[in-house]
Amino acid sequence: MPYERPNITELSAYVSGEQPTDGKTIKLNTNENPYPPSPKVLEAIAGVSGELLRKYPPPTAASFRRAAAEVHGVKPENVIATNAGDELLRLALTVFTDPQSDGRGIAVAEPTYSLYRVLAGIHGTPVYAEMLTDAFGLPEGWEGRLAQRPVGIAFVVNPHAPSGRLESIDRLAEVAGALQGRGILLVDEAYVDFAGRSALPLLDAKRGLDNVLILRTLSKGYGLAGLRFGYGLGHAGLIAAMDKARDSFNTDIVAQAAAEAAIRDQAYARSTWDRVIEQRGVMTQALQDRGFVVGRSESNFVLAQVPVGSVPAGEFYGRLKAAGILVRYFDQERLRDKLRITVGTPEQNRALLSAIDLILKPAKV
Amino acid sequence: MPYERPNITELSAYVSGEQPTDGKTIKLNTNENPYPPSPKVLEAIAGVSGELLRKYPPPTAASFRRAAAEVHGVKPENVIATNAGDELLRLALTVFTDPQSDGRGIAVAEPTYSLYRVLAGIHGTPVYAEMLTDAFGLPEGWEGRLAQRPVGIAFVVNPHAPSGRLESIDRLAEVAGALQGRGILLVDEAYVDFAGRSALPLLDAKRGLDNVLILRTLSKGYGLAGLRFGYGLGHAGLIAAMDKARDSFNTDIVAQAAAEAAIRDQAYARSTWDRVIEQRGVMTQALQDRGFVVGRSESNFVLAQVPVGSVPAGEFYGRLKAAGILVRYFDQERLRDKLRITVGTPEQNRALLSAIDLILKPAKV
């Protein structure tokens, strides 16, 4: 096709985890919450009238933004509502990096969420990539090198995916400080609801940082991956710039109502987080007992290196799939010997361990 | 703020029509369908379970695309589902125009939907603009000039907004032919449900055109402006290119279910179109009787030039607003003496005419 831009022709599109629809597969591959959303979300959805559907929705999701601002102790002008976190990522790239004049690009430390690279490819923006430390920490001296390069956005997913490691707030502040005046730090907190702390304190005026944007999503913590609703938290200037570039009515009336109900029911959401965190501990221990190497995760998944001398990770993935259980395998550097396993319900987790035992047994002989 | 790209700083953001929430205003300003969506849409929305919300949605809205393909007599690979028409416009701009290498831009004939220019501004793509004819037809000899310029997309809203005029299919074929091999023709059929014909025959293989993309939306014809659901119809190559660049899960599970229910209930939708078309005739006549100049509209609005010697259009708009009735006034060339009036229910339309009579009476003295 001669019609699309060369960078689209060359692009390797983002590959998401498999989404079987057989209703039988145990899905531990895409980090969904194992529990459904609050009953209040279903009520809110059922309560949207034909008259509300007929008319354009509130363009900036004002009511949701007020609710999110209350929950996080910020102001509505510090909040932008988006179609899941993915829209926020694209919007930030569109606004804060530049394929034209000065070639401002993005910085990533890999492995990380692979969509960052894909979005940069669509936008036509350079990618300044380095490797994370062996412990999946940010690279030593990264701040200094960021300060030397034309970086519009540094992307840090925290807790990190796919390792689950949580970076310190002070380290994130150093990264933001190195970019201040030239670029922003985007902290992707897709999984933060399962972690011990958020980078939100970076938005405190007393930190003196005006270049931190925090991504949140309802996909994981609120059991709403199907709803595609996320939001950004940041300095009002960053939010206003993105507000100019978003699609005019980017979130719909049903999603706005559902998202507000979800975020207002913190008690329900927290009860699902607590259950996931408890099971994360159970699973980490159970996998370690079976010879897997599992680091400390602050997310709703664990990254597990398969036992040395057992089945290679790619084959392990395939045999679990044959047994009706999907986990995630990444055929890439640093991850080729590991499986990323979403923490499921106790029943799902037990089924996984049984399937693992069946695979390990012959290998142990 | 030093962080956003220069073109975002310079951008004048899109201005949508006013959205009062008082529940009393008669809204004839943003071309919503005066009738709510099919009851089957509400059933579909209420039927979405917590379990469906918890999981990622089908990434390409496969079930909706099959339904749309059946309705239009094309194949699912000729359909892309988007967050309303606006996402399709942005996606097309991202994919088929180029702010970098060759500077491929967009062509528009104005006045037209003002978002085209805004999206080009966000993307950093040149705009090749001409004026429409006095009758709001495409400019004489446009095809020849398009062939001389680096045009990635020519945007034609058809029926035209804000005049309601319908361009002939043969003329559109000539425009597409002039661009073939270099750029695409995007026919924005946001209002086509109220028109006598669609440009869909341009997709017939026997036309030999591989560069026509047709925009459809559920916002107007299906009474679903609140849902933000639209789609594109075109050559499979164009759809595949856009599919690479869209957000990974761009439409949500509730919207997919609602959209499929809406498009499958053609009989209900058609009943609303028929009522709007009938009232369009009534309103055109009634406005002409009062001295307005009103051209033939094939849309769900009319463009009415205020009677010579009466109140200026801008003031007319203000006095209607004071009377609790919103219409649209555009303070720009060719439109400064006109009002764009959405066709409402018979009751809304009678209220508008009464308010107009009160404004015209003193001017007639």
XYZ file of C-alpha atoms in Angstrom:
730
model
C 0.000 0.000 0.000
C 1.448 3.336 -0.975
C -0.848 5.445 1.205
C 0.423 5.182 4.770
C 3.515 6.939 6.154
C 6.777 4.987 5.936
C 7.002 4.651 9.728
C 3.587 2.958 9.796
C 4.641 0.521 7.066
C 7.773 -0.339 9.035
C 5.969 -0.540 12.363
C 5.681 -3.787 14.289
C 2.283 -3.308 15.887
C 1.823 -3.871 19.613
C 1.068 -7.496 20.477
C -1.260 -7.923 23.425
C -1.732 -11.084 25.465
C -4.070 -13.752 24.122
C -7.774 -13.265 24.821
C -9.467 -16.664 24.553
C -13.252 -16.555 24.524
C -13.921 -20.203 25.304
C -14.892 -19.337 28.887
C -12.860 -22.300 30.173
C -9.260 -21.111 29.980
C -7.721 -19.907 33.244
C -6.346 -16.516 32.214
C -3.247 -15.560 34.176
C -1.616 -13.787 31.241
C -2.859 -10.183 31.030
C -2.874 -9.001 34.649
C -6.596 -8.530 34.963
C -8.014 -8.308 38.467
C -9.412 -11.756 39.298
C -12.435 -10.062 40.894
C -15.200 -8.187 39.054
C -15.836 -4.472 39.639
C -17.930 -3.059 42.488
C -21.681 -3.750 42.239
C -22.081 0.035 42.245
C -20.367 0.128 38.854
C -23.001 -2.180 37.390
C -25.736 -0.030 38.921
C -24.207 3.112 37.442
C -24.039 1.528 33.991
C -27.631 0.288 34.124
C -28.700 3.767 35.237
C -27.591 5.571 32.068
C -30.766 6.666 30.282
C -31.542 6.895 26.588
C -31.730 10.660 26.982
C -28.153 10.778 28.325
C -26.951 8.507 25.522
C -28.598 10.734 22.922
C -26.622 13.825 23.914
C -22.903 14.569 23.865
C -21.210 13.658 27.133
C -19.438 16.141 29.431
C -16.313 16.802 27.325
C -13.750 16.633 30.124
C -15.525 14.099 32.382
C -15.818 16.821 35.025
C -17.695 14.734 37.564
C -15.215 11.846 37.374
C -12.311 14.283 37.633
C -13.773 15.792 40.795
C -14.093 12.322 42.309
C -10.521 11.366 41.362
C -9.221 14.674 42.736
C -10.933 13.976 46.069
C -9.525 10.459 46.265
C -5.977 11.633 45.564
C -6.018 14.976 47.374
C -5.372 17.061 44.256
C -7.488 19.513 42.260
C -9.624 18.646 39.213
C -7.233 20.676 37.020
C -4.545 18.139 37.954
C -6.604 15.311 36.412
C -7.228 14.296 32.793
C -9.586 11.412 31.945
C -8.649 9.120 29.062
C -9.673 5.936 27.278
C -7.592 3.690 29.514
C -3.935 4.359 30.203
C -3.061 3.722 26.572
C -4.726 6.935 25.428
C -2.826 8.892 28.064
C 0.467 7.419 26.833
C -0.309 8.317 23.206
C -1.510 11.772 24.160
C 1.624 12.472 26.199
C 3.794 11.354 23.280
C 1.849 13.552 20.866
C 2.166 16.591 23.088
C 5.595 16.324 24.726
C 7.766 14.744 22.046
C 8.410 16.116 18.605
C 9.083 14.286 15.363
C 9.726 17.624 13.660
C 11.828 20.600 14.692
C 14.087 19.452 17.502
C 13.564 15.687 17.409
C 12.683 15.395 21.082
C 12.270 11.686 21.755
C 11.463 9.250 24.545
C 13.723 7.488 27.035
C 13.013 3.981 28.303
C 14.899 1.445 30.390
C 14.189 -2.084 29.196
C 12.626 -4.517 29.520
C 9.507 -2.413 30.013
C 5.968 -2.024 28.661
C 6.523 -2.617 24.951
C 3.819 -0.158 23.903
C 6.094 2.835 24.633
C 8.308 1.897 21.696
C 5.334 1.198 19.425
C 3.788 4.602 20.172
C 7.113 6.318 19.481
C 7.232 4.434 16.174
C 3.747 5.649 15.232
C 4.606 9.215 16.197
C 7.984 9.062 14.447
C 9.939 10.010 17.544
C 13.422 8.701 18.509
C 13.790 6.163 21.340
C 16.748 6.427 23.749
C 16.839 2.975 25.332
C 19.089 1.462 27.961
C 18.915 -1.769 29.938
C 17.695 -1.923 33.526
C 20.056 -3.268 36.179
C 20.113 -7.012 36.828
C 17.615 -6.396 39.635
C 15.322 -4.481 37.214
C 16.240 -1.156 38.816
C 16.748 2.055 36.819
C 20.216 2.146 35.215
C 23.103 3.579 37.239
C 23.725 7.205 36.245
C 20.641 7.350 34.005
C 19.815 10.882 35.185
C 23.128 12.220 33.907
C 22.665 10.718 30.462
C 19.033 11.888 30.238
C 20.237 15.421 30.850
C 22.542 15.164 27.802
C 19.905 13.954 25.338
C 16.848 15.573 23.722
C 14.345 13.654 25.868
C 10.718 14.830 25.842
C 9.459 11.993 28.056
C 11.150 9.408 30.240
C 8.772 6.477 30.762
C 9.050 4.521 34.005
C 6.493 1.848 34.782
C 6.333 1.597 38.572
C 5.746 -0.985 39.946
C 7.848 -2.267 37.088
C 6.402 -4.664 34.534
C 7.172 -7.441 34.098
C 9.219 -7.769 37.311
C 6.903 -6.136 39.873
C 9.819 -4.194 41.412
C 9.010 -0.829 43.016
C 11.417 2.079 42.425
C 12.011 4.563 45.253
C 10.362 7.970 45.178
C 13.686 9.705 45.705
C 15.158 8.032 42.654
C 12.140 9.068 40.567
C 12.554 12.623 41.866
C 16.163 12.605 40.666
C 15.070 11.515 37.196
C 12.424 14.246 37.060
C 14.930 16.781 38.323
C 17.389 15.878 35.567
C 14.710 16.546 32.952
C 13.113 19.619 34.478
C 12.708 22.517 32.084
C 13.154 20.242 29.047
C 11.145 17.064 29.396
C 8.737 15.183 31.624
C 8.852 12.035 33.702
C 5.842 9.801 33.086
C 5.373 7.362 35.958
C 3.116 4.593 34.688
C 1.308 3.422 37.817
C -0.935 0.882 36.099
C -0.250 -1.577 38.929
C 0.185 0.792 41.872
C -2.984 -0.325 43.652
C -1.144 -3.523 44.591
C 1.976 -1.682 45.791
C 3.053 -0.166 49.076
C 3.244 3.395 47.806
C 2.566 5.741 44.899
C 4.754 8.442 43.367
C 1.962 10.948 44.053
C 4.083 12.869 46.618
C 6.172 14.018 43.625
C 3.262 16.320 42.727
C 3.534 18.184 46.056
C 4.418 21.813 45.369
C 7.199 21.627 47.928
C 9.096 19.191 45.673
C 9.372 22.010 43.128
C 8.818 19.662 40.180
C 6.488 20.770 37.374
C 7.248 17.900 35.009
C 5.820 14.742 36.561
C 2.838 12.988 35.014
C 1.373 9.945 36.750
C -0.689 7.403 34.829
C -3.528 5.556 36.519
C -5.965 3.051 35.096
C -9.129 1.325 36.280
C -8.194 -1.755 34.234
C -6.331 -3.606 36.970
C -7.103 -2.281 40.439
C -10.800 -1.702 39.779
C -11.538 -4.840 37.748
C -12.455 -2.817 34.678
C -10.119 -3.803 31.831
C -13.221 -4.036 29.632
C -14.201 -0.410 30.244
C -11.036 1.276 28.925
C -10.815 4.078 31.438
C -7.706 5.700 32.825
C -6.480 9.067 33.928
C -3.436 11.205 34.366
C -2.378 13.188 37.423
C 0.051 16.045 37.054
C 0.875 19.730 37.125
C -2.029 21.777 35.736
C 0.159 23.036 32.884
C 0.838 19.502 31.636
C -2.848 18.575 31.914
C -3.941 21.718 30.027
C -1.514 21.016 27.181
C -2.856 17.465 26.780
C -6.406 18.725 27.053
C -5.878 20.766 23.881
C -4.761 17.709 21.932
C -7.205 15.006 23.060
C -10.200 13.968 20.969
C -13.003 16.445 21.704
C -15.263 14.052 23.633
C -12.747 11.338 24.391
C -14.612 9.433 27.124
C -18.231 8.346 26.824
C -21.144 8.876 29.198
C -21.406 5.221 30.273
C -17.696 4.940 31.008
C -17.725 8.241 32.913
C -20.564 7.035 35.131
C -18.980 3.635 35.692
C -15.540 5.075 36.397
C -16.871 7.529 38.935
C -18.789 4.778 40.738
C -15.671 2.614 40.762
C -13.310 5.211 42.153
C -15.821 6.353 44.769
C -16.082 2.794 46.105
C -12.556 2.613 47.488
C -13.547 0.111 50.173
C -14.647 -2.464 47.606
C -11.574 -1.977 45.411
C -9.262 -2.224 48.405
C -10.851 -5.522 49.435
C -9.856 -6.982 46.046
C -6.316 -5.555 46.350
C -5.911 -7.117 49.778
C -6.963 -10.516 48.492
C -4.591 -10.282 45.529
C -1.688 -9.173 47.728
C -2.293 -12.081 50.093
C -2.358 -14.562 47.214
C 0.769 -12.969 45.724
C 2.615 -13.961 48.880
C 1.177 -17.449 48.754
C 2.143 -17.882 45.103
C 5.642 -16.441 45.516
C 6.340 -18.932 48.286
C 4.747 -21.864 46.440
C 6.756 -21.163 43.287
C 9.987 -20.762 45.249
C 9.267 -24.074 46.978
C 9.149 -25.645 43.503
C 12.529 -24.231 42.487
C 11.415 -21.093 40.638
C 13.412 -17.911 41.243
C 10.834 -15.233 42.093
C 11.748 -11.663 43.014
C 9.696 -9.461 45.327
C 6.662 -8.149 43.423
C 4.555 -5.137 44.395
C 2.125 -5.779 41.582
C -0.637 -8.264 40.734
C 1.755 -10.611 38.943
C 5.034 -12.349 39.640
C 7.984 -12.886 37.332
C 9.197 -16.432 37.850
C 12.401 -17.902 36.438
C 11.738 -21.573 35.710
C 13.745 -24.084 37.754
C 17.180 -24.786 36.289
C 17.204 -28.205 34.676
C 13.438 -28.323 34.224
C 11.564 -27.411 31.045
C 12.637 -24.230 29.132
C 10.292 -21.304 29.837
C 8.881 -21.150 26.305
C 7.978 -24.810 26.464
C 6.673 -24.404 29.999
C 4.302 -21.726 28.708
C 3.157 -24.041 25.917
C 2.497 -26.966 28.238
C 0.523 -24.799 30.662
C -1.512 -23.521 27.718
C -2.186 -27.101 26.640
C -3.458 -27.702 30.177
C -5.890 -24.770 29.806
C -3.865 -22.180 31.720
C -2.492 -19.060 30.033
C 0.517 -17.235 31.457
C 2.744 -14.756 29.620
C 6.048 -15.637 27.977
C 8.268 -12.953 26.421
C 10.819 -14.232 23.922
C 13.278 -11.419 24.594
C 16.530 -10.641 26.403
C 16.410 -11.073 30.191
C 12.951 -12.693 30.022
C 13.523 -15.807 27.931
C 13.951 -18.022 31.022
C 10.945 -16.591 32.877
C 7.152 -16.623 33.000
C 5.028 -13.679 34.031
C 2.119 -15.027 36.023
C -0.911 -12.963 37.016
C -2.093 -13.565 40.568
C -5.537 -15.146 40.295
C -8.167 -16.328 42.737
C -7.084 -19.007 45.227
C -8.825 -21.615 43.023
C -7.050 -20.442 39.866
C -3.728 -20.348 41.657
C -4.164 -23.880 42.973
C -4.999 -25.080 39.465
C -1.818 -23.444 38.186
C 0.336 -25.063 40.860
C -1.169 -28.483 40.100
C -0.418 -28.038 36.403
C 3.133 -26.923 37.237
C 3.630 -29.976 39.421
C 2.597 -32.238 36.554
C 5.134 -30.548 34.266
C 7.959 -30.615 36.828
C 7.506 -34.203 37.931
C 8.892 -35.944 34.838
C 11.705 -33.390 34.657
C 12.677 -34.251 38.225
C 12.995 -37.944 37.523
C 5.013 25.924 29.891
C 8.168 24.809 28.148
C 7.207 21.136 27.823
C 4.733 20.824 24.962
C 5.611 20.963 21.258
C 5.457 24.415 19.655
C 2.482 23.438 17.466
C 0.473 22.511 20.564
C 1.301 25.850 22.197
C 0.153 27.668 19.057
C -2.937 25.508 18.595
C -6.422 26.934 18.880
C -8.250 23.944 20.330
C -11.494 22.725 18.778
C -14.556 24.517 20.137
C -17.648 22.338 20.368
C -21.207 23.560 20.700
C -22.459 24.490 24.143
C -23.693 21.627 26.345
C -26.011 23.101 28.976
C -26.928 20.724 31.774
C -29.930 22.613 33.129
C -32.330 20.127 31.536
C -34.586 22.977 30.345
C -32.732 24.410 27.338
C -34.006 23.314 23.932
C -30.790 22.135 22.283
C -30.834 22.640 18.529
C -27.124 23.444 18.326
C -25.094 20.211 18.092
C -27.071 18.060 15.643
C -28.001 15.342 18.068
C -30.861 13.054 17.072
C -33.967 14.336 18.881
C -34.919 10.722 19.618
C -33.147 8.371 22.054
C -31.489 5.143 20.870
C -33.311 1.858 20.316
C -34.559 0.133 23.495
C -32.363 -2.781 22.414
C -29.316 -0.586 23.024
C -30.338 -0.034 26.635
C -30.918 -3.771 27.029
C -27.476 -4.525 25.609
C -25.823 -2.077 27.996
C -27.649 -3.435 31.035
C -26.634 -6.939 29.954
C -22.888 -6.410 30.265
C -21.725 -8.475 33.252
C -19.045 -7.788 35.823
C -17.098 -10.700 34.382
C -17.061 -9.069 30.927
C -16.039 -5.734 32.428
C -13.193 -7.379 34.318
C -11.504 -8.695 31.175
C -9.998 -6.935 28.177
C -12.535 -6.427 25.398
C -12.243 -7.929 21.907
C -9.441 -5.709 20.534
C -10.936 -5.043 17.100
C -14.647 -5.143 18.059
C -15.018 -8.206 15.820
C -18.695 -8.781 16.522
C -19.640 -5.173 15.823
C -17.571 -5.209 12.643
C -19.396 -8.313 11.399
C -22.725 -6.583 12.042
C -21.650 -3.400 10.254
C -20.297 -5.418 7.341
C -23.662 -7.176 6.979
C -25.590 -3.905 7.081
C -23.383 -2.323 4.417
C -22.711 -5.357 2.217
C -18.937 -5.313 2.748
C -16.509 -7.606 4.577
C -15.347 -7.211 8.200
C -11.837 -6.384 6.931
C -13.375 -3.295 5.310
C -14.505 -1.998 8.720
C -12.602 -0.376 11.593
C -14.371 0.532 14.847
C -13.377 3.760 16.599
C -14.266 6.027 19.508
C -16.747 8.074 17.499
C -15.887 9.583 14.148
C -13.334 11.877 15.775
C -10.960 9.005 16.503
C -11.209 7.840 12.902
C -10.313 11.332 11.681
C -7.282 11.518 13.973
C -6.192 8.011 13.090
C -6.437 8.706 9.358
C -4.383 11.866 9.794
C -1.756 10.004 11.806
C -1.455 7.258 9.239
C -1.919 8.943 5.860
C -0.308 12.352 6.309
C 3.262 13.019 7.289
C 4.726 15.878 9.271
C 8.210 14.569 8.558
C 9.835 13.380 5.334
C 7.645 14.564 2.488
C 5.270 16.906 4.275
C 2.108 15.236 2.965
C -0.783 17.347 4.218
C -4.548 17.571 4.114
C -6.869 19.298 1.649
C -10.152 20.876 2.717
C -12.753 23.069 1.056
C -14.214 25.550 3.511
C -16.373 26.211 5.363
C -16.280 22.650 6.657
C -15.973 20.708 9.920
C -13.451 22.794 11.822
C -11.890 19.781 13.548
C -9.981 18.792 10.361
C -7.772 21.864 10.702
C -7.310 21.369 14.450
C -6.198 17.759 13.959
C -3.733 18.820 11.275
C -2.404 21.415 13.715
C -1.889 18.770 16.404
C -0.181 16.426 13.947
C 1.926 19.231 12.475
C 0.714 18.644 8.929
C 0.139 21.341 6.264
C -3.432 22.328 5.293
C -4.268 23.085 1.649
C -7.526 25.005 1.919
C -9.820 26.476 -0.714
C -13.301 27.952 -0.539
C -16.388 26.014 -1.596
C -18.560 27.461 -4.367
C -21.329 29.904 -3.454
C -23.704 26.928 -3.368
C -21.352 25.052 -0.982
C -20.244 22.685 -3.754
C -16.657 21.451 -4.162
C -14.472 24.081 -5.876
C -14.314 24.115 -9.687
C -11.201 22.299 -10.876
C -10.271 21.100 -7.378
C -9.205 17.683 -8.689
C -6.540 19.215 -10.912
C -5.024 21.228 -8.096
C -5.128 18.280 -5.677
C -3.079 16.313 -8.191
C -0.370 19.001 -8.075
C 0.022 19.122 -4.289
C 1.391 16.702 -1.672
C -2.046 15.759 -0.347
C -2.288 12.724 1.949
C -6.008 13.143 2.653
C -8.762 15.224 1.075
C -11.583 15.642 3.606
C -15.125 16.022 2.273
C -18.022 16.064 4.701
C -21.036 14.796 2.773
C -23.800 15.767 3.357
C -21.907 18.979 3.862
C -21.839 20.699 7.229
C -23.024 23.292 7.899
C -25.068 23.608 4.671
C -26.595 20.121 4.376
C -25.777 19.979 0.634
C -25.115 16.528 -0.852
C -22.241 16.155 -3.346
C -22.666 13.752 -6.284
C -20.968 10.373 -6.216
C -19.407 10.983 -9.633
C -17.761 14.165 -8.400
C -16.384 12.348 -5.360
C -15.063 9.615 -7.660
C -13.211 12.261 -9.665
C -11.580 13.625 -6.519
C -10.524 10.131 -5.431
C -9.231 9.410 -8.936
C -7.070 12.551 -8.889
C -5.439 11.386 -5.644
C -5.117 7.692 -6.422
C -1.672 6.258 -5.785
C -0.700 9.231 -3.599
C -3.449 10.136 -1.179
C -6.899 9.171 0.038
C -10.356 10.715 -0.103
C -12.068 10.667 3.289
C -15.823 11.070 2.905
C -17.180 12.101 6.286
C -20.709 10.699 6.290
C -21.574 11.753 9.840
C -25.011 12.873 8.611
C -25.636 10.414 5.784
C -28.492 8.627 7.551
C -30.640 11.666 6.800
C -29.579 11.837 3.132
C -30.795 10.248 -0.053
C -27.614 8.300 -0.778
C -24.213 7.281 0.536
C -20.826 7.272 -1.198
C -20.560 3.542 -0.403
C -20.720 2.561 -4.106
C -17.223 4.101 -4.394
C -15.936 1.030 -2.548
C -17.189 -1.318 -5.307
C -14.217 -3.068 -6.859
C -15.501 -2.172 -10.322
C -14.805 1.514 -9.590
C -11.110 0.611 -9.363
C -10.495 2.977 -6.441
C -8.354 1.784 -3.517
C -8.156 5.131 -1.727
C -11.633 5.919 -0.419
C -12.352 5.888 3.312
C -15.904 6.524 4.510
C -16.573 7.744 8.038
C -19.726 6.704 9.862
C -20.854 7.509 13.372
C -23.633 6.359 15.673
C -23.740 9.843 17.235
C -26.412 11.303 14.969
C -28.393 8.647 13.122
C -28.538 6.218 16.031
C -29.159 8.705 18.852
C -25.866 7.834 20.541
C -23.732 10.979 20.758
C -23.076 10.029 24.392
C -21.592 6.646 23.484
C -18.722 7.879 21.258
C -18.803 5.128 18.674
C -18.016 5.397 15.005
C -16.444 3.354 12.256
C -14.643 3.556 8.981
C -15.417 1.700 5.771
C -12.736 1.312 3.128
C -10.309 -0.807 1.165
C -8.815 -3.530 3.386
C -5.337 -2.045 2.916
C -6.394 1.300 4.365
C -8.154 -0.396 7.288
C -5.118 -2.597 8.043
C -2.779 0.415 8.091
C -5.013 2.237 10.577
C -5.408 -0.921 12.621
C -1.646 -0.884 13.291
C -1.771 2.647 14.651
C -4.924 2.654 16.794
C -4.801 2.300 20.582
C -4.590 -1.422 21.368
C -8.106 -1.814 22.806
C -9.647 1.363 21.485
C -13.346 0.584 22.014
C -14.764 -0.771 25.266
C -16.982 -3.772 25.899
C -20.091 -1.734 26.802
C -19.804 0.469 23.727
C -19.217 -2.558 21.490
C -22.372 -4.246 22.793
C -24.443 -1.069 22.510
C -23.151 -0.249 19.038
C -23.910 -3.705 17.728
C -27.444 -3.569 19.121
C -27.946 -0.143 17.558
C -26.755 -1.041 14.088
C -28.683 -4.313 14.073
C -31.912 -2.447 14.799
C -32.105 -0.653 11.457
C -35.902 -0.463 11.574
C -35.865 1.598 14.770
C -33.116 3.919 13.555
C -34.874 4.433 10.227
C -38.068 5.416 12.018
C -36.183 8.276 13.702
C -34.580 9.319 10.397
C -37.990 9.437 8.710
C -39.413 11.661 11.431
C -36.413 14.010 11.263
C -36.599 14.193 7.462
C -40.297 15.036 7.610
C -39.694 17.788 10.162
C -36.761 19.090 8.106
C -39.227 19.775 5.315
C -41.668 21.420 7.700
C -38.952 23.642 9.180
C -37.441 24.601 5.838
C -40.856 25.781 4.644
C -41.700 27.562 7.908
C -38.381 29.426 7.940
C -38.725 30.392 4.284
C -42.252 31.684 5.039
C -40.646 33.971 7.628
C -38.115 35.401 5.170
C -35.123 33.176 5.923
C -33.101 31.918 2.951
C -32.775 28.154 3.446
C -31.024 25.845 0.979
C -31.931 22.208 0.420
C -30.527 20.109 3.283
C -29.988 16.358 3.234
C -28.935 16.347 6.867
C -30.561 16.718 10.280
C -30.023 20.470 10.351
C -30.731 23.459 8.120
C -28.544 26.478 7.408
C -30.789 29.522 7.486
C -29.779 33.029 6.414
C -31.662 35.481 8.618
C -34.190 37.744 6.875
C -32.617 40.861 5.385
C -33.509 43.878 7.509
C -34.232 41.823 10.596
C -31.805 41.189 13.459
C -28.151 40.292 12.603
C -27.518 36.535 12.915
C -25.161 36.838 15.892
C -27.759 38.830 17.795
C -30.488 36.444 16.631
C -28.525 33.585 18.168
C -28.173 35.533 21.431
C -31.872 36.348 21.649
C -32.871 32.739 20.997
C -30.452 31.666 23.706
C -32.020 34.161 26.098
C -35.363 32.525 25.250
C -33.933 29.119 26.242
C -33.236 27.824 22.728
C -29.704 27.065 21.542
C -28.839 27.102 17.831
C -25.349 27.378 16.321
C -23.784 30.604 15.092
C -20.396 30.631 13.350
C -18.631 33.999 13.318
C -16.745 33.278 10.098
C -16.757 34.049 6.382
C -19.868 32.911 4.496
C -21.662 32.009 7.738
C -21.873 35.314 9.602
C -25.408 36.014 8.339
C -26.720 32.506 9.030
C -27.844 30.176 11.800
C -27.358 26.420 11.776
C -30.446 24.871 13.296
C -30.719 21.208 14.264
C -34.060 19.632 13.361
C -35.753 18.742 16.634
C -38.995 17.099 17.650
C -42.211 18.752 16.409
C -42.631 20.334 19.856
C -39.076 21.720 19.906
C -39.455 23.037 16.381
C -42.737 24.799 17.213
C -41.074 26.403 20.241
C -38.269 27.633 18.009
C -40.682 29.142 15.487
C -42.610 30.916 18.252
C -39.385 32.391 19.603
C -38.368 33.467 16.097
C -41.740 35.146 15.586
C -41.260 37.155 18.768
C -37.846 38.320 17.560
C -39.023 39.164 14.043
C -42.155 41.065 15.033
C -40.545 44.261 16.359
C -38.055 44.242 13.466
C -40.944 44.207 11.018
C -42.547 47.283 12.525
